[in-house]
Amino acid sequence: MLITHHFRAFATAAALLASAALAQAQQLPNVLILATGGTIAGAGASAANSATYAAAKVPVDKLIAGLPELSKVANVKGEQVFQIASESFTNDNLLTLGKRVSALVKQPDVDGIVVTHGTDTLEETAYFLNLVVRTDKPIVVVGSMRPGTALSADGALNLYDAVNVAASKDAKGKGVLVTMNDEIHSGRDVSKAINIRTEAFKSQWGALGMVVEGKNYWFRAPVKRHTTQSEFNIDEITALPQVDIAYGYGNVPASSYEAIGKGAKAIIHAGTGNGSVADRVVPALQKLRADGVQVIRSSRVNTGGFVLRNAEQPDDKYDWVVAHDLNPQKARILAMVALTKPLSTADLQRVFWEY
Ligand code: DAS
């Protein structure tokens, strides 16, 4: 009799706990983590290895299992889209990831997306998604500068922050975001400015906010077109055109531009200073333009360019485009997306002013 009584009490308690857990789960947002590799999935031989390690080793389910705190933030599921170091990303990787994100955000049971990613080209993927995924749901791209095996690894807190932001209603409609080192950046503005410190990611116009202990503190919001305001849609893009970057420097030969521009739809000139073009290079760029290649002047300066039309180069006369504040790698992403449409030079320049 006594055993039955205890058993009934135990069963009742278990049922109450289960229903409480279910009720909590039903209240929590649903966040999907799409894993692509990088240092955040890296592993080193010892805890002292903060810079010597192999990227893209730890599967997404292990990343999630290592963060039980996530269960209080959101109902989290993981999907291993790729397992690569991001310096090896290709246009096909961008398209595959973009289409997967676009399909998932259409699902009513998905409230937010986190993309774990290598830091080397994280800024390119974040900007790409910002341009082509038509959703106001939070999409947060996150990486780490140290592998999870290292002392003071940054990946766990970066991922915790990313899930918190992706689960937040106040992160909706802000375009694709990047959480690194407690900061929330716009996917458009942020770039990797330092290659070995945890404070590696900077935005020329500043972070949008901070996330501290799971709470977002916003100070700015994006004004450039993105996601739902974009004229571009990943669902309508089947291929990305060839757009490559030629780096300007003292003594640069015109032949490097001729080679880079061969077969391209556009060439990004990573110019010195104000996107300046060496006089010996101008004829090569004019020839490329005459052959139908769009010429886009960006700046190689590392803390933020601001290239204007007809400042030191007669862009109107040469029918060239300026990348304004976009660094060369961001300018390449925008040019590729824009040139999936048959845009005139004037239209292409409009796109560079607006996105
Ligand atoms: N190789 C780098 C990458 O995958 C490692 C990293 O920083 O994530 O981008």
GROMACS .gro file of C-alpha atoms and ligand atoms in nm:
model
  364
    1MET     CA    1   0.000   0.000   0.000
    2LEU     CA    2   0.276   0.240   0.106
    3ILE     CA    3   0.480   0.162  -0.212
    4THR     CA    4   0.177   0.233  -0.429
    5HIS     CA    5   0.124   0.560  -0.246
    6HIS     CA    6   0.489   0.664  -0.298
    7PHE     CA    7   0.477   0.551  -0.659
    8ARG     CA    8   0.166   0.759  -0.722
    9ALA     CA    9   0.331   1.063  -0.556
   10PHE     CA   10   0.643   1.013  -0.768
   11ALA     CA   11   0.441   0.973  -1.086
   12THR     CA   12   0.240   1.288  -1.008
   13ALA     CA   13   0.558   1.487  -0.941
   14ALA     CA   14   0.715   1.361  -1.264
   15ALA     CA   15   0.404   1.453  -1.460
   16LEU     CA   16   0.398   1.801  -1.308
   17LEU     CA   17   0.768   1.850  -1.392
   18ALA     CA   18   0.713   1.730  -1.748
   19SER     CA   19   0.419   1.962  -1.803
   20ALA     CA   20   0.615   2.253  -1.651
   21ALA     CA   21   0.906   2.179  -1.885
   22LEU     CA   22   0.667   2.159  -2.179
   23ALA     CA   23   0.502   2.486  -2.080
   24GLN     CA   24   0.843   2.653  -2.054
   25ALA     CA   25   0.951   2.512  -2.391
   26GLN     CA   26   0.629   2.638  -2.549
   27GLN     CA   27   0.702   2.988  -2.416
   28LEU     CA   28   1.064   2.993  -2.537
   29PRO     CA   29   1.142   3.104  -2.894
   30ASN     CA   30   1.272   2.850  -3.144
   31VAL     CA   31   1.625   2.922  -3.267
   32LEU     CA   32   1.808   2.718  -3.527
   33ILE     CA   33   2.188   2.710  -3.533
   34LEU     CA   34   2.328   2.654  -3.882
   35ALA     CA   35   2.692   2.553  -3.843
   36THR     CA   36   2.948   2.606  -4.119
   37GLY     CA   37   3.282   2.543  -3.939
   38GLY     CA   38   3.557   2.789  -3.848
   39THR     CA   39   3.745   2.846  -3.524
   40ILE     CA   40   3.425   2.841  -3.321
   41ALA     CA   41   3.427   2.471  -3.415
   42GLY     CA   42   3.804   2.448  -3.382
   43ALA     CA   43   4.020   2.235  -3.154
   44GLY     CA   44   4.378   2.276  -3.037
   45ALA     CA   45   4.621   2.021  -2.886
   46SER     CA   46   4.627   2.195  -2.548
   47ALA     CA   47   4.458   2.472  -2.354
   48ALA     CA   48   4.764   2.688  -2.417
   49ASN     CA   49   4.696   2.676  -2.792
   50SER     CA   50   4.490   2.990  -2.847
   51ALA     CA   51   4.629   3.048  -3.197
   52THR     CA   52   4.755   2.703  -3.303
   53TYR     CA   53   4.463   2.474  -3.374
   54ALA     CA   54   4.256   2.309  -3.645
   55ALA     CA   55   3.938   2.491  -3.749
   56ALA     CA   56   3.612   2.317  -3.841
   57LYS     CA   57   3.639   2.006  -3.623
   58VAL     CA   58   3.360   2.019  -3.360
   59PRO     CA   59   3.008   1.929  -3.479
   60VAL     CA   60   2.716   2.160  -3.403
   61ASP     CA   61   2.547   1.916  -3.163
   62LYS     CA   62   2.865   1.916  -2.951
   63LEU     CA   63   2.873   2.297  -2.953
   64ILE     CA   64   2.515   2.302  -2.828
   65ALA     CA   65   2.576   2.026  -2.570
   66GLY     CA   66   2.864   2.234  -2.433
   67LEU     CA   67   2.621   2.521  -2.360
   68PRO     CA   68   2.338   2.390  -2.136
   69GLU     CA   69   2.257   2.754  -2.052
   70LEU     CA   70   2.098   2.781  -2.398
   71SER     CA   71   1.799   2.575  -2.279
   72LYS     CA   72   1.684   2.871  -2.069
   73VAL     CA   73   1.712   3.110  -2.367
   74ALA     CA   74   1.545   2.925  -2.653
   75ASN     CA   75   1.448   2.588  -2.791
   76VAL     CA   76   1.769   2.533  -2.985
   77LYS     CA   77   1.830   2.287  -3.267
   78GLY     CA   78   2.145   2.250  -3.476
   79GLU     CA   79   2.210   2.176  -3.842
   80GLN     CA   80   2.556   2.114  -3.988
   81VAL     CA   81   2.542   2.292  -4.324
   82PHE     CA   82   2.919   2.275  -4.387
   83GLN     CA   83   3.229   2.199  -4.179
   84ILE     CA   84   3.494   2.421  -4.341
   85ALA     CA   85   3.734   2.702  -4.258
   86SER     CA   86   3.577   3.014  -4.399
   87GLU     CA   87   3.879   3.121  -4.606
   88SER     CA   88   3.770   2.830  -4.827
   89PHE     CA   89   3.414   2.954  -4.875
   90THR     CA   90   3.297   2.966  -5.237
   91ASN     CA   91   3.008   3.139  -5.413
   92ASP     CA   92   2.831   2.802  -5.410
   93ASN     CA   93   2.865   2.790  -5.030
   94LEU     CA   94   2.709   3.136  -5.011
   95LEU     CA   95   2.417   3.032  -5.232
   96THR     CA   96   2.358   2.704  -5.045
   97LEU     CA   97   2.364   2.876  -4.706
   98GLY     CA   98   2.149   3.167  -4.824
   99LYS     CA   99   1.885   2.938  -4.970
  100ARG     CA  100   1.877   2.726  -4.652
  101VAL     CA  101   1.834   3.034  -4.433
  102SER     CA  102   1.562   3.164  -4.665
  103ALA     CA  103   1.373   2.834  -4.650
  104LEU     CA  104   1.397   2.811  -4.271
  105VAL     CA  105   1.285   3.166  -4.192
  106LYS     CA  106   0.966   3.098  -4.385
  107GLN     CA  107   0.878   2.829  -4.131
  108PRO     CA  108   0.638   2.956  -3.862
  109ASP     CA  109   0.816   2.742  -3.601
  110VAL     CA  110   1.149   2.923  -3.657
  111ASP     CA  111   1.184   3.252  -3.464
  112GLY     CA  112   1.550   3.321  -3.530
  113ILE     CA  113   1.862   3.185  -3.696
  114VAL     CA  114   2.223   3.170  -3.579
  115VAL     CA  115   2.500   3.095  -3.829
  116THR     CA  116   2.828   2.980  -3.679
  117HIS     CA  117   3.108   3.069  -3.917
  118GLY     CA  118   3.482   3.114  -3.953
  119THR     CA  119   3.591   3.470  -3.884
  120ASP     CA  120   3.804   3.512  -4.200
  121THR     CA  121   3.512   3.569  -4.438
  122LEU     CA  122   3.234   3.609  -4.181
  123GLU     CA  123   3.188   3.973  -4.288
  124GLU     CA  124   3.124   3.863  -4.649
  125THR     CA  125   2.863   3.602  -4.562
  126ALA     CA  126   2.689   3.834  -4.315
  127TYR     CA  127   2.663   4.109  -4.578
  128PHE     CA  128   2.547   3.861  -4.843
  129LEU     CA  129   2.262   3.734  -4.622
  130ASN     CA  130   2.179   4.095  -4.533
  131LEU     CA  131   2.126   4.168  -4.903
  132VAL     CA  132   1.928   3.865  -5.018
  133VAL     CA  133   1.725   3.701  -4.737
  134ARG     CA  134   1.374   3.852  -4.727
  135THR     CA  135   1.288   3.830  -4.358
  136ASP     CA  136   1.264   4.053  -4.053
  137LYS     CA  137   1.340   3.760  -3.823
  138PRO     CA  138   1.679   3.792  -3.650
  139ILE     CA  139   1.969   3.626  -3.834
  140VAL     CA  140   2.288   3.638  -3.628
  141VAL     CA  141   2.628   3.533  -3.763
  142VAL     CA  142   2.888   3.442  -3.501
  143GLY     CA  143   3.243   3.313  -3.483
  144SER     CA  144   3.530   3.304  -3.241
  145MET     CA  145   3.894   3.404  -3.238
  146ARG     CA  146   4.005   3.114  -3.014
  147PRO     CA  147   3.910   2.745  -3.034
  148GLY     CA  148   3.686   2.605  -2.759
  149THR     CA  149   3.980   2.404  -2.624
  150ALA     CA  150   4.183   2.717  -2.540
  151LEU     CA  151   4.211   2.905  -2.211
  152SER     CA  152   3.966   3.198  -2.212
  153ALA     CA  153   3.803   3.071  -2.527
  154ASP     CA  154   3.555   3.328  -2.662
  155GLY     CA  155   3.330   3.098  -2.868
  156ALA     CA  156   3.095   2.984  -2.594
  157LEU     CA  157   2.997   3.335  -2.483
  158ASN     CA  158   2.982   3.457  -2.845
  159LEU     CA  159   2.742   3.171  -2.927
  160TYR     CA  160   2.537   3.230  -2.610
  161ASP     CA  161   2.510   3.598  -2.707
  162ALA     CA  162   2.414   3.508  -3.064
  163VAL     CA  163   2.131   3.279  -2.952
  164ASN     CA  164   2.006   3.545  -2.710
  165VAL     CA  165   1.997   3.806  -2.986
  166ALA     CA  166   1.839   3.564  -3.235
  167ALA     CA  167   1.570   3.487  -2.974
  168SER     CA  168   1.500   3.857  -2.912
  169LYS     CA  169   1.199   4.039  -3.050
  170ASP     CA  170   1.393   4.369  -3.036
  171ALA     CA  171   1.647   4.226  -3.284
  172LYS     CA  172   1.380   4.194  -3.552
  173GLY     CA  173   1.400   4.417  -3.857
  174LYS     CA  174   1.761   4.526  -3.796
  175GLY     CA  175   1.906   4.324  -4.083
  176VAL     CA  176   2.163   4.051  -4.041
  177LEU     CA  177   2.361   4.094  -3.719
  178VAL     CA  178   2.701   3.978  -3.595
  179THR     CA  179   2.770   3.917  -3.226
  180MET     CA  180   3.136   3.910  -3.130
  181ASN     CA  181   3.307   4.008  -2.803
  182ASP     CA  182   2.981   4.126  -2.636
  183GLU     CA  183   2.904   4.363  -2.925
  184ILE     CA  184   2.618   4.351  -3.175
  185HIS     CA  185   2.726   4.470  -3.521
  186SER     CA  186   2.545   4.521  -3.847
  187GLY     CA  187   2.632   4.252  -4.101
  188ARG     CA  188   2.678   4.536  -4.350
  189ASP     CA  189   2.927   4.745  -4.156
  190VAL     CA  190   3.134   4.492  -3.961
  191SER     CA  191   3.469   4.358  -4.075
  192LYS     CA  192   3.757   4.166  -3.921
  193ALA     CA  193   4.007   4.439  -3.836
  194ILE     CA  194   4.254   4.236  -3.626
  195ASN     CA  195   4.354   3.877  -3.693
  196ILE     CA  196   4.447   3.752  -3.346
  197ARG     CA  197   4.262   3.935  -3.071
  198THR     CA  198   3.911   3.860  -2.937
  199GLU     CA  199   3.821   4.224  -3.007
  200ALA     CA  200   3.878   4.154  -3.376
  201PHE     CA  201   3.557   4.284  -3.532
  202LYS     CA  202   3.500   4.655  -3.591
  203SER     CA  203   3.241   4.865  -3.771
  204GLN     CA  204   3.352   5.196  -3.920
  205TRP     CA  205   3.028   5.357  -3.796
  206GLY     CA  206   3.031   5.168  -3.464
  207ALA     CA  207   2.848   4.868  -3.324
  208LEU     CA  208   2.466   4.878  -3.311
  209GLY     CA  209   2.473   4.774  -2.947
  210MET     CA  210   2.589   4.529  -2.684
  211VAL     CA  211   2.454   4.209  -2.539
  212VAL     CA  212   2.541   4.150  -2.175
  213GLU     CA  213   2.414   3.853  -1.971
  214GLY     CA  214   2.149   3.785  -2.231
  215LYS     CA  215   2.013   4.141  -2.250
  216ASN     CA  216   2.047   4.356  -2.563
  217TYR     CA  217   2.139   4.723  -2.532
  218TRP     CA  218   2.077   4.907  -2.862
  219PHE     CA  219   2.232   5.245  -2.951
  220ARG     CA  220   2.184   5.261  -3.330
  221ALA     CA  221   1.982   5.101  -3.607
  222PRO     CA  222   2.082   5.044  -3.974
  223VAL     CA  223   1.963   5.296  -4.235
  224LYS     CA  224   2.088   5.122  -4.550
  225ARG     CA  225   1.849   4.885  -4.735
  226HIS     CA  226   1.853   4.524  -4.621
  227THR     CA  227   1.647   4.200  -4.600
  228THR     CA  228   1.279   4.290  -4.642
  229GLN     CA  229   1.369   4.627  -4.799
  230SER     CA  230   1.605   4.470  -5.053
  231GLU     CA  231   1.534   4.447  -5.426
  232PHE     CA  232   1.740   4.126  -5.430
  233ASN     CA  233   1.606   3.785  -5.334
  234ILE     CA  234   1.810   3.467  -5.281
  235ASP     CA  235   1.510   3.264  -5.398
  236GLU     CA  236   1.553   3.420  -5.744
  237ILE     CA  237   1.934   3.385  -5.764
  238THR     CA  238   2.073   3.068  -5.922
  239ALA     CA  239   2.435   3.177  -5.972
  240LEU     CA  240   2.667   3.460  -5.869
  241PRO     CA  241   2.871   3.634  -6.140
  242GLN     CA  242   3.251   3.648  -6.134
  243VAL     CA  243   3.367   3.963  -5.954
  244ASP     CA  244   3.728   3.982  -5.841
  245ILE     CA  245   3.950   4.227  -5.656
  246ALA     CA  246   4.273   4.387  -5.777
  247TYR     CA  247   4.489   4.531  -5.502
  248GLY     CA  248   4.650   4.868  -5.564
  249TYR     CA  249   5.000   4.953  -5.433
  250GLY     CA  250   5.314   5.135  -5.541
  251ASN     CA  251   5.455   4.995  -5.867
  252VAL     CA  252   5.146   4.781  -5.931
  253PRO     CA  253   5.157   4.654  -6.293
  254ALA     CA  254   4.857   4.711  -6.520
  255SER     CA  255   4.883   4.342  -6.611
  256SER     CA  256   4.743   4.240  -6.272
  257TYR     CA  257   4.420   4.428  -6.353
  258GLU     CA  258   4.407   4.279  -6.703
  259ALA     CA  259   4.440   3.929  -6.552
  260ILE     CA  260   4.194   3.983  -6.267
  261GLY     CA  261   3.936   4.144  -6.493
  262LYS     CA  262   3.946   3.871  -6.759
  263GLY     CA  263   3.603   3.711  -6.786
  264ALA     CA  264   3.469   3.907  -6.488
  265LYS     CA  265   3.139   4.095  -6.476
  266ALA     CA  266   3.307   4.353  -6.253
  267ILE     CA  267   3.645   4.427  -6.105
  268ILE     CA  268   3.687   4.583  -5.761
  269HIS     CA  269   3.985   4.816  -5.747
  270ALA     CA  270   4.119   4.809  -5.389
  271GLY     CA  271   4.281   5.144  -5.437
  272THR     CA  272   4.523   5.343  -5.230
  273GLY     CA  273   4.369   5.627  -5.031
  274ASN     CA  274   4.057   5.759  -5.199
  275GLY     CA  275   4.038   5.456  -5.428
  276SER     CA  276   4.309   5.622  -5.638
  277VAL     CA  277   4.425   5.458  -5.961
  278ALA     CA  278   4.789   5.460  -6.074
  279ASP     CA  279   4.817   5.643  -6.408
  280ARG     CA  280   4.967   5.332  -6.574
  281VAL     CA  281   4.659   5.131  -6.466
  282VAL     CA  282   4.392   5.368  -6.605
  283PRO     CA  283   4.416   5.241  -6.965
  284ALA     CA  284   4.377   4.880  -6.847
  285LEU     CA  285   4.060   4.972  -6.656
  286GLN     CA  286   3.927   5.173  -6.949
  287LYS     CA  287   3.981   4.871  -7.175
  288LEU     CA  288   3.800   4.642  -6.927
  289ARG     CA  289   3.512   4.892  -6.913
  290ALA     CA  290   3.498   4.903  -7.292
  291ASP     CA  291   3.478   4.521  -7.287
  292GLY     CA  292   3.170   4.541  -7.063
  293VAL     CA  293   3.337   4.487  -6.725
  294GLN     CA  294   3.207   4.718  -6.453
  295VAL     CA  295   3.490   4.902  -6.273
  296ILE     CA  296   3.425   4.973  -5.904
  297ARG     CA  297   3.665   5.184  -5.702
  298SER     CA  298   3.702   5.092  -5.335
  299SER     CA  299   3.978   5.181  -5.089
  300ARG     CA  300   4.237   4.950  -4.934
  301VAL     CA  301   4.260   5.164  -4.616
  302ASN     CA  302   4.190   4.932  -4.325
  303THR     CA  303   3.978   5.129  -4.080
  304GLY     CA  304   3.719   5.248  -4.326
  305GLY     CA  305   3.707   5.402  -4.671
  306PHE     CA  306   3.485   5.678  -4.804
  307VAL     CA  307   3.526   5.690  -5.181
  308LEU     CA  308   3.332   5.959  -5.365
  309ARG     CA  309   3.267   6.001  -5.736
  310ASN     CA  310   3.491   6.227  -5.947
  311ALA     CA  311   3.714   6.318  -5.651
  312GLU     CA  312   4.055   6.211  -5.784
  313GLN     CA  313   3.929   6.005  -6.078
  314PRO     CA  314   3.681   6.124  -6.350
  315ASP     CA  315   3.430   5.848  -6.280
  316ASP     CA  316   3.160   6.010  -6.494
  317LYS     CA  317   3.396   6.032  -6.791
  318TYR     CA  318   3.527   5.674  -6.747
  319ASP     CA  319   3.180   5.530  -6.660
  320TRP     CA  320   3.314   5.387  -6.335
  321VAL     CA  321   3.136   5.320  -6.003
  322VAL     CA  322   3.252   5.402  -5.650
  323ALA     CA  323   3.203   5.166  -5.352
  324HIS     CA  324   3.158   5.459  -5.107
  325ASP     CA  325   3.228   5.322  -4.754
  326LEU     CA  326   3.237   4.953  -4.847
  327ASN     CA  327   3.575   4.781  -4.822
  328PRO     CA  328   3.685   4.577  -5.125
  329GLN     CA  329   3.552   4.243  -5.002
  330LYS     CA  330   3.213   4.394  -4.914
  331ALA     CA  331   3.203   4.579  -5.246
  332ARG     CA  332   3.261   4.246  -5.422
  333ILE     CA  333   2.962   4.088  -5.241
  334LEU     CA  334   2.733   4.377  -5.333
  335ALA     CA  335   2.855   4.386  -5.694
  336MET     CA  336   2.796   4.011  -5.733
  337VAL     CA  337   2.443   4.035  -5.595
  338ALA     CA  338   2.360   4.351  -5.793
  339LEU     CA  339   2.492   4.204  -6.119
  340THR     CA  340   2.255   3.910  -6.097
  341LYS     CA  341   2.029   4.174  -6.254
  342PRO     CA  342   2.100   4.360  -6.585
  343LEU     CA  343   2.185   4.694  -6.423
  344SER     CA  344   2.322   5.001  -6.601
  345THR     CA  345   2.623   5.176  -6.450
  346ALA     CA  346   2.393   5.444  -6.309
  347ASP     CA  347   2.174   5.176  -6.151
  348LEU     CA  348   2.477   4.998  -6.011
  349GLN     CA  349   2.598   5.323  -5.857
  350ARG     CA  350   2.251   5.372  -5.704
  351VAL     CA  351   2.280   5.028  -5.547
  352PHE     CA  352   2.614   5.124  -5.392
  353TRP     CA  353   2.459   5.437  -5.242
  354GLU     CA  354   2.155   5.251  -5.107
  355TYR     CA  355   2.283   4.916  -4.966
  356DAS     N1  356   4.047   2.991  -4.060
  356DAS     C1  357   3.957   3.079  -3.990
  356DAS     C2  358   3.818   3.069  -4.051
  356DAS     O1  359   3.764   2.959  -4.062
  356DAS     C3  360   3.945   3.045  -3.846
  356DAS     C4  361   3.850   3.137  -3.778
  356DAS     O2  362   3.895   3.241  -3.732
  356DAS     O3  363   3.729   3.109  -3.772
  356DAS     O4  364   3.766   3.174  -4.085
   0.00000   0.00000   0.00000
